[in-house]
PDB file of C-alpha atoms in Angstrom:
ATOM      1  CA  MET A   1      17.089  -1.766  -5.951  1.00 51.00           C
ATOM      2  CA  SER A   2      14.278  -4.438  -6.471  1.00 76.00           C
ATOM      3  CA  LEU A   3      11.880  -5.795  -3.911  1.00 86.00           C
ATOM      4  CA  SER A   4      12.663  -4.801  -0.355  1.00 91.00           C
ATOM      5  CA  GLN A   5      14.398  -7.476   1.983  1.00 92.00           C
ATOM      6  CA  ARG A   6      11.608  -6.866   4.410  1.00 93.00           C
ATOM      7  CA  VAL A   7       8.719  -7.345   1.868  1.00 95.00           C
ATOM      8  CA  LEU A   8      10.711 -10.665   0.261  1.00 95.00           C
ATOM      9  CA  SER A   9      10.737 -11.842   4.083  1.00 96.00           C
ATOM     10  CA  TYR A  10       7.231 -11.088   4.805  1.00 96.00           C
ATOM     11  CA  LEU A  11       6.030 -12.987   1.830  1.00 97.00           C
ATOM     12  CA  ASP A  12       8.098 -15.839   2.330  1.00 96.00           C
ATOM     13  CA  GLU A  13       6.523 -15.795   5.993  1.00 96.00           C
ATOM     14  CA  GLN A  14       3.199 -15.849   4.925  1.00 95.00           C
ATOM     15  CA  LYS A  15       3.522 -18.195   2.405  1.00 96.00           C
ATOM     16  CA  VAL A  16       2.380 -15.882  -0.243  1.00 97.00           C
ATOM     17  CA  ARG A  17       2.972 -17.282  -4.115  1.00 96.00           C
ATOM     18  CA  TYR A  18       3.347 -14.251  -6.105  1.00 97.00           C
ATOM     19  CA  GLN A  19       5.086 -12.836  -9.301  1.00 97.00           C
ATOM     20  CA  THR A  20       7.027 -10.195 -10.212  1.00 96.00           C
ATOM     21  CA  LEU A  21       6.409  -7.514 -13.167  1.00 96.00           C
ATOM     22  CA  PHE A  22       9.437  -5.509 -14.290  1.00 94.00           C
ATOM     23  CA  HIS A  23       8.497  -2.374 -16.139  1.00 94.00           C
ATOM     24  CA  ASP A  24      10.204   1.166 -16.814  1.00 94.00           C
ATOM     25  CA  HIS A  25      11.056   3.171 -13.614  1.00 93.00           C
ATOM     26  CA  SER A  26       8.045   5.323 -12.608  1.00 93.00           C
ATOM     27  CA  PHE A  27       7.568   8.083  -9.937  1.00 89.00           C
ATOM     28  CA  SER A  28       4.152   6.487  -8.244  1.00 90.00           C
ATOM     29  CA  SER A  29       1.842   3.697  -8.034  1.00 92.00           C
ATOM     30  CA  LEU A  30      -0.194   5.215 -10.860  1.00 92.00           C
ATOM     31  CA  GLY A  31       3.049   5.630 -13.084  1.00 93.00           C
ATOM     32  CA  SER A  32       4.024   1.790 -12.216  1.00 94.00           C
ATOM     33  CA  ALA A  33       0.475   0.651 -13.352  1.00 95.00           C
ATOM     34  CA  ILE A  34       0.676   2.823 -16.615  1.00 93.00           C
ATOM     35  CA  ALA A  35       4.330   1.647 -17.406  1.00 95.00           C
ATOM     36  CA  ALA A  36       3.370  -2.194 -16.521  1.00 96.00           C
ATOM     37  CA  HIS A  37       0.170  -1.816 -18.702  1.00 97.00           C
ATOM     38  CA  VAL A  38      -1.716  -3.104 -15.596  1.00 97.00           C
ATOM     39  CA  PRO A  39      -5.157  -1.666 -14.716  1.00 96.00           C
ATOM     40  CA  SER A  40      -4.688   1.302 -12.133  1.00 96.00           C
ATOM     41  CA  ASN A  41      -7.351   0.356 -10.069  1.00 96.00           C
ATOM     42  CA  LYS A  42      -5.699  -3.305  -9.446  1.00 98.00           C
ATOM     43  CA  VAL A  43      -2.701  -1.796  -8.343  1.00 98.00           C
ATOM     44  CA  ALA A  44      -2.696  -1.224  -4.303  1.00 98.00           C
ATOM     45  CA  LYS A  45      -0.707   1.862  -3.035  1.00 97.00           C
ATOM     46  CA  ALA A  46      -0.211   2.670   0.862  1.00 97.00           C
ATOM     47  CA  VAL A  47      -0.759   6.265   2.044  1.00 96.00           C
ATOM     48  CA  LEU A  48       0.734   6.810   5.601  1.00 96.00           C
ATOM     49  CA  LEU A  49      -1.509   8.602   8.323  1.00 97.00           C
ATOM     50  CA  GLU A  50      -0.486   9.935  11.796  1.00 96.00           C
ATOM     51  CA  ASP A  51      -2.895  11.282  14.416  1.00 94.00           C
ATOM     52  CA  ASP A  52      -2.598  13.975  16.930  1.00 89.00           C
ATOM     53  CA  ASN A  53      -1.318  11.357  19.478  1.00 90.00           C
ATOM     54  CA  GLY A  54       1.588  10.283  16.923  1.00 89.00           C
ATOM     55  CA  SER A  55      -0.134   6.973  16.213  1.00 94.00           C
ATOM     56  CA  ARG A  56       0.379   5.610  12.613  1.00 95.00           C
ATOM     57  CA  MET A  57      -2.095   4.148  10.396  1.00 97.00           C
ATOM     58  CA  MET A  58      -1.405   2.670   6.663  1.00 98.00           C
ATOM     59  CA  ALA A  59      -4.358   3.475   4.348  1.00 98.00           C
ATOM     60  CA  ILE A  60      -4.277   0.727   1.284  1.00 98.00           C
ATOM     61  CA  LEU A  61      -6.331   1.956  -1.720  1.00 98.00           C
ATOM     62  CA  PRO A  62      -6.292   1.754  -5.488  1.00 97.00           C
ATOM     63  CA  ALA A  63      -3.177   3.667  -7.331  1.00 96.00           C
ATOM     64  CA  ASP A  64      -6.157   5.466  -9.362  1.00 96.00           C
ATOM     65  CA  SER A  65      -7.541   7.152  -6.106  1.00 97.00           C
ATOM     66  CA  LYS A  66      -7.200   9.324  -3.411  1.00 96.00           C
ATOM     67  CA  VAL A  67      -7.272   8.788   0.206  1.00 97.00           C
ATOM     68  CA  ASP A  68     -11.007  10.018   1.683  1.00 97.00           C
ATOM     69  CA  LEU A  69      -9.181  11.348   4.750  1.00 97.00           C
ATOM     70  CA  ALA A  70     -12.331  13.107   6.280  1.00 97.00           C
ATOM     71  CA  GLY A  71     -14.240   9.747   5.919  1.00 97.00           C
ATOM     72  CA  ILE A  72     -11.511   8.041   7.719  1.00 97.00           C
ATOM     73  CA  ASN A  73     -11.580  10.733  10.711  1.00 97.00           C
ATOM     74  CA  ASP A  74     -15.288  10.679  11.017  1.00 97.00           C
ATOM     75  CA  MET A  75     -15.756   6.632  10.646  1.00 96.00           C
ATOM     76  CA  LEU A  76     -12.732   6.244  13.577  1.00 96.00           C
ATOM     77  CA  ASN A  77     -13.206   9.220  15.518  1.00 95.00           C
ATOM     78  CA  ARG A  78      -9.644  10.252  15.121  1.00 94.00           C
ATOM     79  CA  ARG A  79      -7.724  13.160  13.652  1.00 96.00           C
ATOM     80  CA  PHE A  80      -5.333  11.841  10.994  1.00 97.00           C
ATOM     81  CA  ARG A  81      -3.435  13.739   8.570  1.00 97.00           C
ATOM     82  CA  LEU A  82      -0.853  12.804   5.960  1.00 96.00           C
ATOM     83  CA  MET A  83       2.309  12.143   7.090  1.00 94.00           C
ATOM     84  CA  LYS A  84       5.050  14.262   5.902  1.00 89.00           C
ATOM     85  CA  GLU A  85       7.263  12.854   3.171  1.00 82.00           C
ATOM     86  CA  GLN A  86      10.571  13.312   5.500  1.00 81.00           C
ATOM     87  CA  GLN A  87       9.077  11.213   8.185  1.00 83.00           C
ATOM     88  CA  LEU A  88       8.244   8.161   5.903  1.00 85.00           C
ATOM     89  CA  TYR A  89      11.952   7.840   4.666  1.00 82.00           C
ATOM     90  CA  ARG A  90      12.915   6.688   8.095  1.00 83.00           C
ATOM     91  CA  TYR A  91      10.408   4.180   8.418  1.00 84.00           C
ATOM     92  CA  PHE A  92      10.648   2.891   5.079  1.00 90.00           C
ATOM     93  CA  GLU A  93      14.655   2.942   4.733  1.00 88.00           C
ATOM     94  CA  ASP A  94      14.558  -0.104   2.675  1.00 90.00           C
ATOM     95  CA  CYS A  95      12.510   1.193   0.069  1.00 91.00           C
ATOM     96  CA  GLU A  96      12.831   4.109  -2.733  1.00 90.00           C
ATOM     97  CA  ASN A  97      11.199   7.136  -1.855  1.00 86.00           C
ATOM     98  CA  GLY A  98       7.549   6.790  -2.798  1.00 84.00           C
ATOM     99  CA  ALA A  99       7.392   3.081  -3.230  1.00 91.00           C
ATOM    100  CA  ILE A 100       5.877   2.144  -0.036  1.00 93.00           C
ATOM    101  CA  PRO A 101       4.734  -1.539  -0.069  1.00 96.00           C
ATOM    102  CA  PRO A 102       1.097  -2.011   0.975  1.00 97.00           C
ATOM    103  CA  LEU A 103       2.048  -4.571   3.805  1.00 97.00           C
ATOM    104  CA  ALA A 104       1.229  -2.624   7.093  1.00 96.00           C
ATOM    105  CA  GLN A 105       1.998  -5.843   9.398  1.00 94.00           C
ATOM    106  CA  ALA A 106       5.493  -6.210   7.606  1.00 94.00           C
ATOM    107  CA  TYR A 107       6.237  -2.617   9.478  1.00 93.00           C
ATOM    108  CA  ASN A 108       4.199  -3.056  12.416  1.00 93.00           C
ATOM    109  CA  LEU A 109       1.643  -0.492  11.350  1.00 95.00           C
ATOM    110  CA  GLU A 110      -2.500  -0.732  11.834  1.00 96.00           C
ATOM    111  CA  ALA A 111      -4.028  -0.740   8.254  1.00 98.00           C
ATOM    112  CA  ILE A 112      -7.324   0.181   6.926  1.00 98.00           C
ATOM    113  CA  VAL A 113      -7.971  -0.921   3.462  1.00 98.00           C
ATOM    114  CA  ASP A 114     -10.373   0.293   0.751  1.00 98.00           C
ATOM    115  CA  HIS A 115     -13.423  -2.163  -0.083  1.00 96.00           C
ATOM    116  CA  SER A 116     -12.879  -1.883  -3.650  1.00 97.00           C
ATOM    117  CA  LEU A 117      -9.630  -3.743  -3.619  1.00 98.00           C
ATOM    118  CA  MET A 118     -11.061  -6.644  -2.121  1.00 96.00           C
ATOM    119  CA  ASP A 119     -13.621  -7.591  -4.832  1.00 93.00           C
ATOM    120  CA  LEU A 120     -10.777  -8.070  -7.449  1.00 97.00           C
ATOM    121  CA  PRO A 121      -9.434 -11.573  -8.561  1.00 97.00           C
ATOM    122  CA  ASP A 122      -5.999 -10.285  -8.555  1.00 97.00           C
ATOM    123  CA  ILE A 123      -3.720  -7.451  -6.874  1.00 98.00           C
ATOM    124  CA  TYR A 124      -0.557  -5.702  -8.013  1.00 98.00           C
ATOM    125  CA  PHE A 125       1.609  -3.354  -5.745  1.00 97.00           C
ATOM    126  CA  GLU A 126       4.996  -1.964  -5.496  1.00 95.00           C
ATOM    127  CA  GLY A 127       7.465  -3.838  -3.339  1.00 92.00           C
ATOM    128  CA  GLY A 128       9.928  -1.185  -2.461  1.00 93.00           C
ATOM    129  CA  ASP A 129      10.888   0.192  -5.746  1.00 93.00           C
ATOM    130  CA  HIS A 130       9.574   2.069  -8.945  1.00 91.00           C
ATOM    131  CA  ARG A 131      10.634  -0.553 -11.228  1.00 94.00           C
ATOM    132  CA  CYS A 132       8.770  -3.707 -10.306  1.00 95.00           C
ATOM    133  CA  LEU A 133       5.136  -4.886  -9.328  1.00 97.00           C
ATOM    134  CA  VAL A 134       4.511  -7.826  -7.115  1.00 97.00           C
ATOM    135  CA  HIS A 135       1.640  -9.741  -8.672  1.00 98.00           C
ATOM    136  CA  LEU A 136      -0.558 -11.770  -6.145  1.00 97.00           C
ATOM    137  CA  SER A 137      -4.044 -13.502  -6.099  1.00 98.00           C
ATOM    138  CA  GLN A 138      -6.786 -12.097  -4.162  1.00 98.00           C
ATOM    139  CA  THR A 139      -6.865 -14.875  -1.805  1.00 97.00           C
ATOM    140  CA  ASP A 140      -3.341 -14.157  -0.733  1.00 97.00           C
ATOM    141  CA  PHE A 141      -4.155 -10.505  -0.559  1.00 98.00           C
ATOM    142  CA  SER A 142      -7.206 -11.139   1.476  1.00 97.00           C
ATOM    143  CA  ARG A 143      -5.159 -12.873   3.764  1.00 96.00           C
ATOM    144  CA  MET A 144      -2.607 -10.400   4.360  1.00 96.00           C
ATOM    145  CA  MET A 145      -5.265  -8.076   4.942  1.00 97.00           C
ATOM    146  CA  ARG A 146      -7.365  -9.768   7.304  1.00 95.00           C
ATOM    147  CA  HIS A 147      -6.426  -7.784  10.428  1.00 94.00           C
ATOM    148  CA  ALA A 148      -6.811  -4.463   8.803  1.00 97.00           C
ATOM    149  CA  LEU A 149     -10.221  -2.554   9.062  1.00 97.00           C
ATOM    150  CA  HIS A 150     -12.116  -2.783   5.739  1.00 97.00           C
ATOM    151  CA  ALA A 151     -14.206   0.495   4.776  1.00 97.00           C
ATOM    152  CA  ASN A 152     -14.845   2.842   1.724  1.00 97.00           C
ATOM    153  CA  ILE A 153     -11.675   5.067   2.184  1.00 98.00           C
ATOM    154  CA  SER A 154     -10.962   6.342  -1.256  1.00 97.00           C
ATOM    155  CA  LYS A 155     -12.310   8.332  -4.123  1.00 94.00           C
ATOM    156  CA  PRO A 156     -11.348   7.912  -7.676  1.00 89.00           C
ATOM    157  CA  VAL A 157      -9.216  10.370  -9.316  1.00 87.00           C
ATOM    158  CA  PHE A 158     -10.158  11.232 -13.025  1.00 68.00           C
ATOM    159  CA  HIS A 159      -7.283  11.777 -15.167  1.00 52.00           C
TER     160      HIS A 159
END
């Protein structure tokens, strides 16, 4: 598998200029950053949330961070929880398990993006598999995130 067809179509529709960076197989966004020799704070990952009403939201944060679920819930006055892994497979059938692209609009989802990703000159993310990262400019990433909420939604994981 390589980039998901949905990701390719979305990037083309948005007229995004990007490069692909191939690396050894990994099992997570953080693992992909390490395998590709890319700073882990420059790799955006997607975490899927669901609230008590069944509404879904994609949280987009750095690969070296964990989502601040309590902070998101307080800020939005909602009760989100992490989606169960089995549920994710149905929504992202075009992706390897755990390689969800942080492109909420391509999957018709609401999004909230961590402020720290918006200060970087460029961004990387998994495009549907654990062997290839998509690399794009901050300008293009910001344009794709223009409809997302922007907030501090993550806490660094020290490893």
